[in-house]
PDB file of C-alpha atoms in Angstrom:
ATOM      1  CA  MET A  13       2.106   6.860   1.265  1.00  0.00           C
ATOM      2  CA  SER A  14       0.116   8.109   4.248  1.00  0.00           C
ATOM      3  CA  LEU A  15       0.294  11.452   6.014  1.00  0.00           C
ATOM      4  CA  THR A  16       1.599   9.594   9.066  1.00  0.00           C
ATOM      5  CA  LEU A  17       4.089   7.115   7.581  1.00  0.00           C
ATOM      6  CA  PRO A  18       7.834   7.726   8.081  1.00  0.00           C
ATOM      7  CA  GLY A  19       8.982  10.886   6.327  1.00  0.00           C
ATOM      8  CA  ALA A  20       5.436  12.201   5.849  1.00  0.00           C
ATOM      9  CA  PRO A  21       4.325  15.628   7.122  1.00  0.00           C
ATOM     10  CA  LEU A  22       2.529  14.247  10.202  1.00  0.00           C
ATOM     11  CA  SER A  23       4.962  11.448  11.033  1.00  0.00           C
ATOM     12  CA  GLY A  24       6.884  13.379  13.673  1.00  0.00           C
ATOM     13  CA  ARG A  25       9.959  13.190  11.429  1.00  0.00           C
ATOM     14  CA  PRO A  26       8.930  14.809   8.123  1.00  0.00           C
ATOM     15  CA  ALA A  27      11.246  14.666   5.123  1.00  0.00           C
ATOM     16  CA  GLY A  28      10.729  18.383   4.489  1.00  0.00           C
ATOM     17  CA  VAL A  29      10.598  21.510   6.633  1.00  0.00           C
ATOM     18  CA  PHE A  30       7.836  23.869   7.765  1.00  0.00           C
ATOM     19  CA  ASN A  31       8.023  27.633   8.191  1.00  0.00           C
ATOM     20  CA  GLY A  32       6.846  27.270  11.774  1.00  0.00           C
ATOM     21  CA  ASP A  33       6.832  24.936  14.736  1.00  0.00           C
ATOM     22  CA  VAL A  34       4.632  22.041  13.587  1.00  0.00           C
ATOM     23  CA  THR A  35       4.992  18.987  15.792  1.00  0.00           C
ATOM     24  CA  ALA A  36       3.109  15.723  16.054  1.00  0.00           C
ATOM     25  CA  PRO A  37       2.831  13.412  19.078  1.00  0.00           C
ATOM     26  CA  PRO A  38       4.642  10.065  18.884  1.00  0.00           C
ATOM     27  CA  HIS A  39       1.316   8.327  18.179  1.00  0.00           C
ATOM     28  CA  LEU A  40      -0.931  10.562  16.069  1.00  0.00           C
ATOM     29  CA  LEU A  41      -4.474   9.885  14.846  1.00  0.00           C
ATOM     30  CA  TYR A  42      -6.190  11.801  12.054  1.00  0.00           C
ATOM     31  CA  PHE A  43      -9.798  10.895  11.160  1.00  0.00           C
ATOM     32  CA  GLU A  44     -11.156  12.178   7.851  1.00  0.00           C
ATOM     33  CA  PRO A  45     -14.435  11.515   5.994  1.00  0.00           C
ATOM     34  CA  THR A  46     -14.208  10.201   2.439  1.00  0.00           C
ATOM     35  CA  PRO A  47     -16.704  11.179  -0.267  1.00  0.00           C
ATOM     36  CA  LYS A  48     -16.415   7.697  -1.826  1.00  0.00           C
ATOM     37  CA  ARG A  49     -19.011   4.967  -1.521  1.00  0.00           C
ATOM     38  CA  ILE A  50     -17.275   2.011   0.155  1.00  0.00           C
ATOM     39  CA  ARG A  51     -18.451  -1.601  -0.086  1.00  0.00           C
ATOM     40  CA  VAL A  52     -17.097  -4.774   1.523  1.00  0.00           C
ATOM     41  CA  GLU A  53     -17.926  -8.302   0.329  1.00  0.00           C
ATOM     42  CA  PHE A  54     -17.489 -11.663   2.031  1.00  0.00           C
ATOM     43  CA  GLY A  55     -18.991 -15.084   1.345  1.00  0.00           C
ATOM     44  CA  GLY A  56     -21.119 -13.795  -1.493  1.00  0.00           C
ATOM     45  CA  GLU A  57     -22.713 -11.109   0.692  1.00  0.00           C
ATOM     46  CA  THR A  58     -22.246  -7.363   0.841  1.00  0.00           C
ATOM     47  CA  ILE A  59     -21.144  -6.989   4.456  1.00  0.00           C
ATOM     48  CA  ALA A  60     -20.996  -3.188   4.375  1.00  0.00           C
ATOM     49  CA  ASP A  61     -22.189  -0.478   1.998  1.00  0.00           C
ATOM     50  CA  SER A  62     -21.515   3.078   3.104  1.00  0.00           C
ATOM     51  CA  THR A  63     -21.337   6.653   1.903  1.00  0.00           C
ATOM     52  CA  GLY A  64     -20.317   7.723   5.401  1.00  0.00           C
ATOM     53  CA  ALA A  65     -16.950   5.977   5.667  1.00  0.00           C
ATOM     54  CA  HIS A  66     -13.916   7.652   7.238  1.00  0.00           C
ATOM     55  CA  LEU A  67     -10.184   7.080   6.819  1.00  0.00           C
ATOM     56  CA  LEU A  68      -8.107   6.764   9.968  1.00  0.00           C
ATOM     57  CA  PHE A  69      -4.491   7.867   9.519  1.00  0.00           C
ATOM     58  CA  GLU A  70      -2.258   6.553  12.314  1.00  0.00           C
ATOM     59  CA  THR A  71       1.469   7.004  12.882  1.00  0.00           C
ATOM     60  CA  GLY A  72       3.477   4.328  11.056  1.00  0.00           C
ATOM     61  CA  LEU A  73       0.430   2.617   9.522  1.00  0.00           C
ATOM     62  CA  LEU A  74      -1.425   2.692   6.233  1.00  0.00           C
ATOM     63  CA  PRO A  75      -4.851   4.371   6.390  1.00  0.00           C
ATOM     64  CA  VAL A  76      -7.809   2.198   7.424  1.00  0.00           C
ATOM     65  CA  TYR A  77     -11.483   2.537   6.508  1.00  0.00           C
ATOM     66  CA  TYR A  78     -13.858   2.916   9.452  1.00  0.00           C
ATOM     67  CA  LEU A  79     -17.520   2.400   8.555  1.00  0.00           C
ATOM     68  CA  PRO A  80     -20.632   3.515  10.473  1.00  0.00           C
ATOM     69  CA  VAL A  81     -22.266   0.605  12.307  1.00  0.00           C
ATOM     70  CA  ALA A  82     -25.571   1.558  10.663  1.00  0.00           C
ATOM     71  CA  ASP A  83     -24.039   0.691   7.244  1.00  0.00           C
ATOM     72  CA  VAL A  84     -22.764  -2.760   8.300  1.00  0.00           C
ATOM     73  CA  ARG A  85     -24.679  -6.061   8.203  1.00  0.00           C
ATOM     74  CA  MET A  86     -24.417  -6.582  11.946  1.00  0.00           C
ATOM     75  CA  ASP A  87     -26.778  -9.568  11.595  1.00  0.00           C
ATOM     76  CA  LEU A  88     -23.865 -11.393   9.942  1.00  0.00           C
ATOM     77  CA  LEU A  89     -21.448 -10.469  12.748  1.00  0.00           C
ATOM     78  CA  ARG A  90     -21.080 -12.325  16.058  1.00  0.00           C
ATOM     79  CA  PRO A  91     -19.338 -10.655  19.023  1.00  0.00           C
ATOM     80  CA  THR A  92     -16.385 -12.568  20.484  1.00  0.00           C
ATOM     81  CA  ASP A  93     -14.402 -12.425  23.722  1.00  0.00           C
ATOM     82  CA  HIS A  94     -11.299 -11.188  21.920  1.00  0.00           C
ATOM     83  CA  ALA A  95     -10.102  -7.707  22.910  1.00  0.00           C
ATOM     84  CA  THR A  96      -7.059  -5.498  22.396  1.00  0.00           C
ATOM     85  CA  HIS A  97      -5.981  -2.184  23.868  1.00  0.00           C
ATOM     86  CA  CYS A  98      -4.499   0.839  22.100  1.00  0.00           C
ATOM     87  CA  PRO A  99      -3.152   3.663  24.293  1.00  0.00           C
ATOM     88  CA  VAL A 100      -4.634   6.342  22.019  1.00  0.00           C
ATOM     89  CA  LYS A 101      -7.801   4.613  20.760  1.00  0.00           C
ATOM     90  CA  GLY A 102      -8.890   2.553  23.746  1.00  0.00           C
ATOM     91  CA  GLN A 103     -10.224  -0.985  24.275  1.00  0.00           C
ATOM     92  CA  ALA A 104     -11.269  -2.698  21.040  1.00  0.00           C
ATOM     93  CA  SER A 105     -14.051  -5.259  20.822  1.00  0.00           C
ATOM     94  CA  TYR A 106     -14.162  -7.822  17.993  1.00  0.00           C
ATOM     95  CA  TRP A 107     -16.695  -9.613  15.839  1.00  0.00           C
ATOM     96  CA  THR A 108     -16.529 -12.754  13.689  1.00  0.00           C
ATOM     97  CA  VAL A 109     -18.107 -12.584  10.223  1.00  0.00           C
ATOM     98  CA  SER A 110     -20.166 -15.511   8.892  1.00  0.00           C
ATOM     99  CA  ALA A 111     -21.667 -15.567   5.397  1.00  0.00           C
ATOM    100  CA  GLY A 112     -22.094 -18.037   2.547  1.00  0.00           C
ATOM    101  CA  GLY A 113     -20.990 -20.932   4.727  1.00  0.00           C
ATOM    102  CA  ARG A 114     -17.664 -19.251   5.495  1.00  0.00           C
ATOM    103  CA  THR A 115     -16.273 -17.612   8.627  1.00  0.00           C
ATOM    104  CA  ALA A 116     -13.646 -14.950   9.291  1.00  0.00           C
ATOM    105  CA  GLU A 117     -12.694 -15.016  12.963  1.00  0.00           C
ATOM    106  CA  ASN A 118     -12.233 -11.680  14.750  1.00  0.00           C
ATOM    107  CA  ALA A 119     -12.213  -9.891  11.395  1.00  0.00           C
ATOM    108  CA  VAL A 120     -14.027  -6.753  12.572  1.00  0.00           C
ATOM    109  CA  TRP A 121     -13.235  -4.413  15.436  1.00  0.00           C
ATOM    110  CA  GLY A 122     -14.574  -1.279  17.012  1.00  0.00           C
ATOM    111  CA  TYR A 123     -14.233   0.875  20.126  1.00  0.00           C
ATOM    112  CA  PRO A 124     -17.401   0.930  22.266  1.00  0.00           C
ATOM    113  CA  ASP A 125     -15.903   3.535  24.618  1.00  0.00           C
ATOM    114  CA  PRO A 126     -13.004   5.081  22.673  1.00  0.00           C
ATOM    115  CA  ILE A 127     -10.420   7.498  23.999  1.00  0.00           C
ATOM    116  CA  ALA A 128     -10.775   9.309  20.671  1.00  0.00           C
ATOM    117  CA  PRO A 129     -14.531  10.012  20.903  1.00  0.00           C
ATOM    118  CA  TRP A 130     -15.101  10.317  17.148  1.00  0.00           C
ATOM    119  CA  LEU A 131     -14.390   6.575  16.706  1.00  0.00           C
ATOM    120  CA  LYS A 132     -17.580   5.689  18.561  1.00  0.00           C
ATOM    121  CA  GLY A 133     -20.186   4.149  16.289  1.00  0.00           C
ATOM    122  CA  PHE A 134     -17.653   2.997  13.694  1.00  0.00           C
ATOM    123  CA  VAL A 135     -16.127  -0.417  12.962  1.00  0.00           C
ATOM    124  CA  ALA A 136     -13.173  -1.504  10.821  1.00  0.00           C
ATOM    125  CA  PHE A 137     -12.438  -4.705   8.890  1.00  0.00           C
ATOM    126  CA  TYR A 138      -9.166  -6.570   8.398  1.00  0.00           C
ATOM    127  CA  TRP A 139      -8.613  -5.933   4.712  1.00  0.00           C
ATOM    128  CA  ASP A 140      -7.233  -9.348   3.737  1.00  0.00           C
ATOM    129  CA  ALA A 141      -9.929 -11.216   5.683  1.00  0.00           C
ATOM    130  CA  MET A 142     -12.597  -9.951   3.281  1.00  0.00           C
ATOM    131  CA  ASP A 143     -13.158 -11.184  -0.274  1.00  0.00           C
ATOM    132  CA  ALA A 144     -13.400  -7.822  -2.021  1.00  0.00           C
ATOM    133  CA  TRP A 145     -13.406  -4.066  -1.429  1.00  0.00           C
ATOM    134  CA  TYR A 146     -14.942  -1.455  -3.703  1.00  0.00           C
ATOM    135  CA  GLU A 147     -14.525   2.302  -3.932  1.00  0.00           C
ATOM    136  CA  GLU A 148     -17.610   3.346  -5.889  1.00  0.00           C
ATOM    137  CA  ASP A 149     -17.860   0.473  -8.430  1.00  0.00           C
ATOM    138  CA  GLU A 150     -14.114  -0.130  -8.811  1.00  0.00           C
ATOM    139  CA  GLN A 151     -12.513  -3.011  -6.921  1.00  0.00           C
ATOM    140  CA  VAL A 152      -9.422  -1.928  -4.993  1.00  0.00           C
ATOM    141  CA  PHE A 153      -6.591  -4.137  -3.770  1.00  0.00           C
ATOM    142  CA  GLY A 154      -4.020  -4.141  -0.994  1.00  0.00           C
ATOM    143  CA  HIS A 155      -5.304  -1.216   1.087  1.00  0.00           C
ATOM    144  CA  PRO A 156      -7.502   1.870   0.747  1.00  0.00           C
ATOM    145  CA  HIS A 157      -6.493   4.475  -1.792  1.00  0.00           C
ATOM    146  CA  ASP A 158      -4.817   7.325   0.046  1.00  0.00           C
ATOM    147  CA  PRO A 159      -6.009  10.766  -1.128  1.00  0.00           C
ATOM    148  CA  TYR A 160      -2.592  12.172  -0.195  1.00  0.00           C
ATOM    149  CA  SER A 161      -0.611   9.730  -2.332  1.00  0.00           C
ATOM    150  CA  ARG A 162       0.343  10.271  -5.967  1.00  0.00           C
ATOM    151  CA  ILE A 163       2.195   8.383  -8.698  1.00  0.00           C
ATOM    152  CA  ASP A 164       4.006  10.066 -11.596  1.00  0.00           C
ATOM    153  CA  VAL A 165       5.655   8.000 -14.344  1.00  0.00           C
ATOM    154  CA  LEU A 166       8.016  10.032 -16.517  1.00  0.00           C
ATOM    155  CA  ARG A 167      10.134   9.033 -19.504  1.00  0.00           C
ATOM    156  CA  GLY A 168      13.859   9.476 -18.803  1.00  0.00           C
ATOM    157  CA  SER A 169      17.170   9.310 -20.666  1.00  0.00           C
ATOM    158  CA  ARG A 170      19.655   9.068 -17.811  1.00  0.00           C
ATOM    159  CA  ARG A 171      21.920   6.040 -17.899  1.00  0.00           C
ATOM    160  CA  VAL A 172      20.846   3.506 -15.270  1.00  0.00           C
ATOM    161  CA  ARG A 173      23.232   0.725 -14.292  1.00  0.00           C
ATOM    162  CA  VAL A 174      22.248  -2.044 -11.861  1.00  0.00           C
ATOM    163  CA  SER A 175      24.723  -4.486 -10.362  1.00  0.00           C
ATOM    164  CA  VAL A 176      25.180  -6.830  -7.421  1.00  0.00           C
ATOM    165  CA  GLY A 177      28.657  -7.743  -6.213  1.00  0.00           C
ATOM    166  CA  GLY A 178      30.160  -6.392  -9.423  1.00  0.00           C
ATOM    167  CA  THR A 179      27.865  -8.398 -11.712  1.00  0.00           C
ATOM    168  CA  VAL A 180      25.883  -6.108 -14.018  1.00  0.00           C
ATOM    169  CA  LEU A 181      22.204  -7.074 -14.077  1.00  0.00           C
ATOM    170  CA  ALA A 182      20.894  -4.218 -16.205  1.00  0.00           C
ATOM    171  CA  GLU A 183      22.043  -1.150 -18.100  1.00  0.00           C
ATOM    172  CA  SER A 184      19.710   1.238 -19.898  1.00  0.00           C
ATOM    173  CA  GLU A 185      19.405   4.792 -21.191  1.00  0.00           C
ATOM    174  CA  ARG A 186      15.630   4.626 -21.611  1.00  0.00           C
ATOM    175  CA  PRO A 187      14.136   4.229 -18.144  1.00  0.00           C
ATOM    176  CA  MET A 188      10.619   5.064 -17.116  1.00  0.00           C
ATOM    177  CA  VAL A 189      11.053   6.848 -13.790  1.00  0.00           C
ATOM    178  CA  LEU A 190       8.297   6.303 -11.242  1.00  0.00           C
ATOM    179  CA  PHE A 191       7.834   8.839  -8.447  1.00  0.00           C
ATOM    180  CA  GLU A 192       5.483   7.707  -5.679  1.00  0.00           C
ATOM    181  CA  THR A 193       4.735   9.840  -2.645  1.00  0.00           C
ATOM    182  CA  GLY A 194       7.097   9.029   0.205  1.00  0.00           C
ATOM    183  CA  LEU A 195       8.882   6.140  -1.513  1.00  0.00           C
ATOM    184  CA  PRO A 196      12.301   5.858  -3.204  1.00  0.00           C
ATOM    185  CA  VAL A 197      12.459   6.801  -6.875  1.00  0.00           C
ATOM    186  CA  ARG A 198      12.066   3.658  -8.978  1.00  0.00           C
ATOM    187  CA  TYR A 199      13.620   3.059 -12.411  1.00  0.00           C
ATOM    188  CA  TYR A 200      11.656   0.736 -14.704  1.00  0.00           C
ATOM    189  CA  LEU A 201      13.779  -0.687 -17.525  1.00  0.00           C
ATOM    190  CA  PRO A 202      12.957  -2.417 -20.832  1.00  0.00           C
ATOM    191  CA  ARG A 203      13.440  -6.164 -20.622  1.00  0.00           C
ATOM    192  CA  GLU A 204      15.914  -6.021 -23.507  1.00  0.00           C
ATOM    193  CA  ASP A 205      18.217  -3.975 -21.254  1.00  0.00           C
ATOM    194  CA  VAL A 206      18.031  -6.473 -18.369  1.00  0.00           C
ATOM    195  CA  ARG A 207      20.102  -9.651 -17.980  1.00  0.00           C
ATOM    196  CA  LEU A 208      17.049 -11.852 -17.479  1.00  0.00           C
ATOM    197  CA  ASP A 209      19.298 -14.874 -18.040  1.00  0.00           C
ATOM    198  CA  LEU A 210      20.865 -14.076 -14.662  1.00  0.00           C
ATOM    199  CA  LEU A 211      17.533 -13.717 -12.863  1.00  0.00           C
ATOM    200  CA  GLN A 212      15.207 -16.471 -11.682  1.00  0.00           C
ATOM    201  CA  PRO A 213      11.407 -16.083 -11.650  1.00  0.00           C
ATOM    202  CA  SER A 214      10.236 -15.979  -8.035  1.00  0.00           C
ATOM    203  CA  ASP A 215       7.070 -17.344  -6.445  1.00  0.00           C
ATOM    204  CA  THR A 216       6.578 -13.994  -4.701  1.00  0.00           C
ATOM    205  CA  ALA A 217       3.566 -11.897  -5.707  1.00  0.00           C
ATOM    206  CA  THR A 218       2.283  -8.720  -4.081  1.00  0.00           C
ATOM    207  CA  TRP A 219      -0.526  -6.233  -4.624  1.00  0.00           C
ATOM    208  CA  CYS A 220      -0.165  -2.483  -4.781  1.00  0.00           C
ATOM    209  CA  ALA A 221      -3.377  -0.497  -4.457  1.00  0.00           C
ATOM    210  CA  TYR A 222      -2.238   1.863  -7.223  1.00  0.00           C
ATOM    211  CA  LYS A 223      -0.061  -0.238  -9.532  1.00  0.00           C
ATOM    212  CA  GLY A 224      -1.569  -3.727  -9.398  1.00  0.00           C
ATOM    213  CA  ARG A 225      -0.153  -7.218  -8.980  1.00  0.00           C
ATOM    214  CA  ALA A 226       3.621  -7.573  -9.153  1.00  0.00           C
ATOM    215  CA  ARG A 227       5.575 -10.727  -9.816  1.00  0.00           C
ATOM    216  CA  TYR A 228       9.210 -10.937  -8.821  1.00  0.00           C
ATOM    217  CA  TRP A 229      12.654 -11.943 -10.032  1.00  0.00           C
ATOM    218  CA  ALA A 230      15.398 -13.276  -7.768  1.00  0.00           C
ATOM    219  CA  TYR A 231      19.177 -13.168  -7.878  1.00  0.00           C
ATOM    220  CA  GLY A 232      21.327 -15.138  -5.454  1.00  0.00           C
ATOM    221  CA  GLY A 233      18.224 -16.419  -3.690  1.00  0.00           C
ATOM    222  CA  GLU A 234      16.829 -12.937  -2.935  1.00  0.00           C
ATOM    223  CA  ASP A 235      14.009 -11.079  -4.663  1.00  0.00           C
ATOM    224  CA  VAL A 236      15.675  -8.105  -6.359  1.00  0.00           C
ATOM    225  CA  ALA A 237      13.269  -7.001  -9.094  1.00  0.00           C
ATOM    226  CA  TRP A 238       9.620  -7.027 -10.108  1.00  0.00           C
ATOM    227  CA  THR A 239       7.301  -6.576 -13.082  1.00  0.00           C
ATOM    228  CA  TYR A 240       3.697  -5.435 -13.528  1.00  0.00           C
ATOM    229  CA  GLU A 241       2.361  -7.482 -16.424  1.00  0.00           C
ATOM    230  CA  GLU A 242      -1.237  -6.270 -16.020  1.00  0.00           C
ATOM    231  CA  PRO A 243      -0.884  -2.936 -14.234  1.00  0.00           C
ATOM    232  CA  LEU A 244      -3.683  -0.733 -12.985  1.00  0.00           C
ATOM    233  CA  HIS A 245      -4.183   2.552 -14.813  1.00  0.00           C
ATOM    234  CA  ASP A 246      -1.767   4.545 -12.607  1.00  0.00           C
ATOM    235  CA  ALA A 247       1.087   2.282 -13.715  1.00  0.00           C
ATOM    236  CA  GLU A 248       0.154   1.578 -17.338  1.00  0.00           C
ATOM    237  CA  ARG A 249       3.370   3.218 -18.549  1.00  0.00           C
ATOM    238  CA  VAL A 250       5.525   0.617 -16.745  1.00  0.00           C
ATOM    239  CA  ARG A 251       3.721  -2.425 -18.160  1.00  0.00           C
ATOM    240  CA  ASP A 252       6.154  -5.355 -18.621  1.00  0.00           C
ATOM    241  CA  LEU A 253       9.161  -3.259 -17.579  1.00  0.00           C
ATOM    242  CA  VAL A 254      11.570  -4.478 -14.890  1.00  0.00           C
ATOM    243  CA  CYS A 255      12.329  -2.515 -11.737  1.00  0.00           C
ATOM    244  CA  PHE A 256      15.030  -3.308  -9.183  1.00  0.00           C
ATOM    245  CA  PHE A 257      14.940  -2.691  -5.448  1.00  0.00           C
ATOM    246  CA  ASN A 258      17.243   0.286  -4.867  1.00  0.00           C
ATOM    247  CA  GLU A 259      17.617  -1.203  -1.379  1.00  0.00           C
ATOM    248  CA  ARG A 260      19.083  -4.523  -2.574  1.00  0.00           C
ATOM    249  CA  VAL A 261      21.258  -3.683  -5.577  1.00  0.00           C
ATOM    250  CA  ASP A 262      24.028  -1.251  -6.468  1.00  0.00           C
ATOM    251  CA  LEU A 263      22.493   1.517  -8.546  1.00  0.00           C
ATOM    252  CA  GLU A 264      24.361   4.068 -10.672  1.00  0.00           C
ATOM    253  CA  ILE A 265      22.674   6.998 -12.392  1.00  0.00           C
ATOM    254  CA  ASP A 266      24.801   8.656 -15.099  1.00  0.00           C
ATOM    255  CA  GLY A 267      27.863   7.009 -13.562  1.00  0.00           C
ATOM    256  CA  GLU A 268      27.193   8.264 -10.031  1.00  0.00           C
ATOM    257  CA  PRO A 269      26.605   5.576  -7.369  1.00  0.00           C
ATOM    258  CA  ARG A 270      23.405   6.013  -5.386  1.00  0.00           C
ATOM    259  CA  GLN A 271      23.185   5.153  -1.726  1.00  0.00           C
ATOM    260  CA  ARG A 272      20.831   2.322  -0.902  1.00  0.00           C
ATOM    261  CA  PRO A 273      17.761   3.911   0.741  1.00  0.00           C
ATOM    262  CA  ALA A 274      16.455   2.776   4.103  1.00  0.00           C
ATOM    263  CA  SER A 275      12.909   1.456   3.782  1.00  0.00           C
ATOM    264  CA  ARG A 276      10.785  -1.532   4.766  1.00  0.00           C
ATOM    265  CA  TRP A 277      12.356  -3.395   1.812  1.00  0.00           C
ATOM    266  CA  SER A 278      15.946  -2.882   2.983  1.00  0.00           C
TER     267      SER A 278
END
C-alpha cells in the first residue's frame, strides 16, 4: 500500500478523514530519501549500488526507487531514441542495459530536464527487467518495500464461510486474519476446512514484496484462492493456509454476508 494508491491519505480520495482541509492534486508526486542501501543486479553485474536512493510515490502507482546517476554503472548503459512524456515529471530519456551477454531494452529512464526539479540526476529501473534487487543484503521481490505499509496477522475465532453460486468451498472457525495497509481484510483458512476437492491447482503464480510467492487455486475456470507455501517472514503465520479473494466469492462472517470489495482483483 502506498501513500498515493486509492484510499490512501494522499490519493485525493482517502478512506479516512482529516481534521482540516487536506487536499491533493489529481496527479501527486512525493519524493522521499530512504536510509536503505539499494543494489540492482543484471547479467551477473551489480548495475547500481546506492545509499542515496529515493522513493517516488505517485498517484495510483506503487513506489519506485530512483537512484543517483553517480551510483549507477553508466558504462553498462546505452542511451536510446525512446522517450515518453509525463505531465508532472517531464520528458523521460531511456537507456538499454547490457551485461553478461544479455540486454534489457529501454530498461532505465530518467528526466534530464524534469518539471519536478528534484528528479534531476536520478534514474529508475523497470523492476522486472532486472535480475535481482536488494535492500541492504536481503533480496526483495515484486516492488520496493513501502515504509508506510504494514501487515498484521492475527488469530481469529469468527466463523468464516466461503461459497460461490451456493456451493460451499470452505467453512472454518479458526481463521488467521491478515490486515494489510489499504487492502481488504483477508481470511486464511486451514486446508482441512477447505473443499480442496472442488478446487483445481492453477498455473498462476505471483510475488508479493512482503508475503512471498503465491500459488493459486481455481474454481469454475477462475482463480479464487491462493497459498503461500514458503512465505517471507511477514507472512509466516499463514504458511500453507488457503485464502479466498473476497472479490470473487461470497463471504460470510459469523453468518453475516460481506459485500464484495472493489479492488484491482474484482
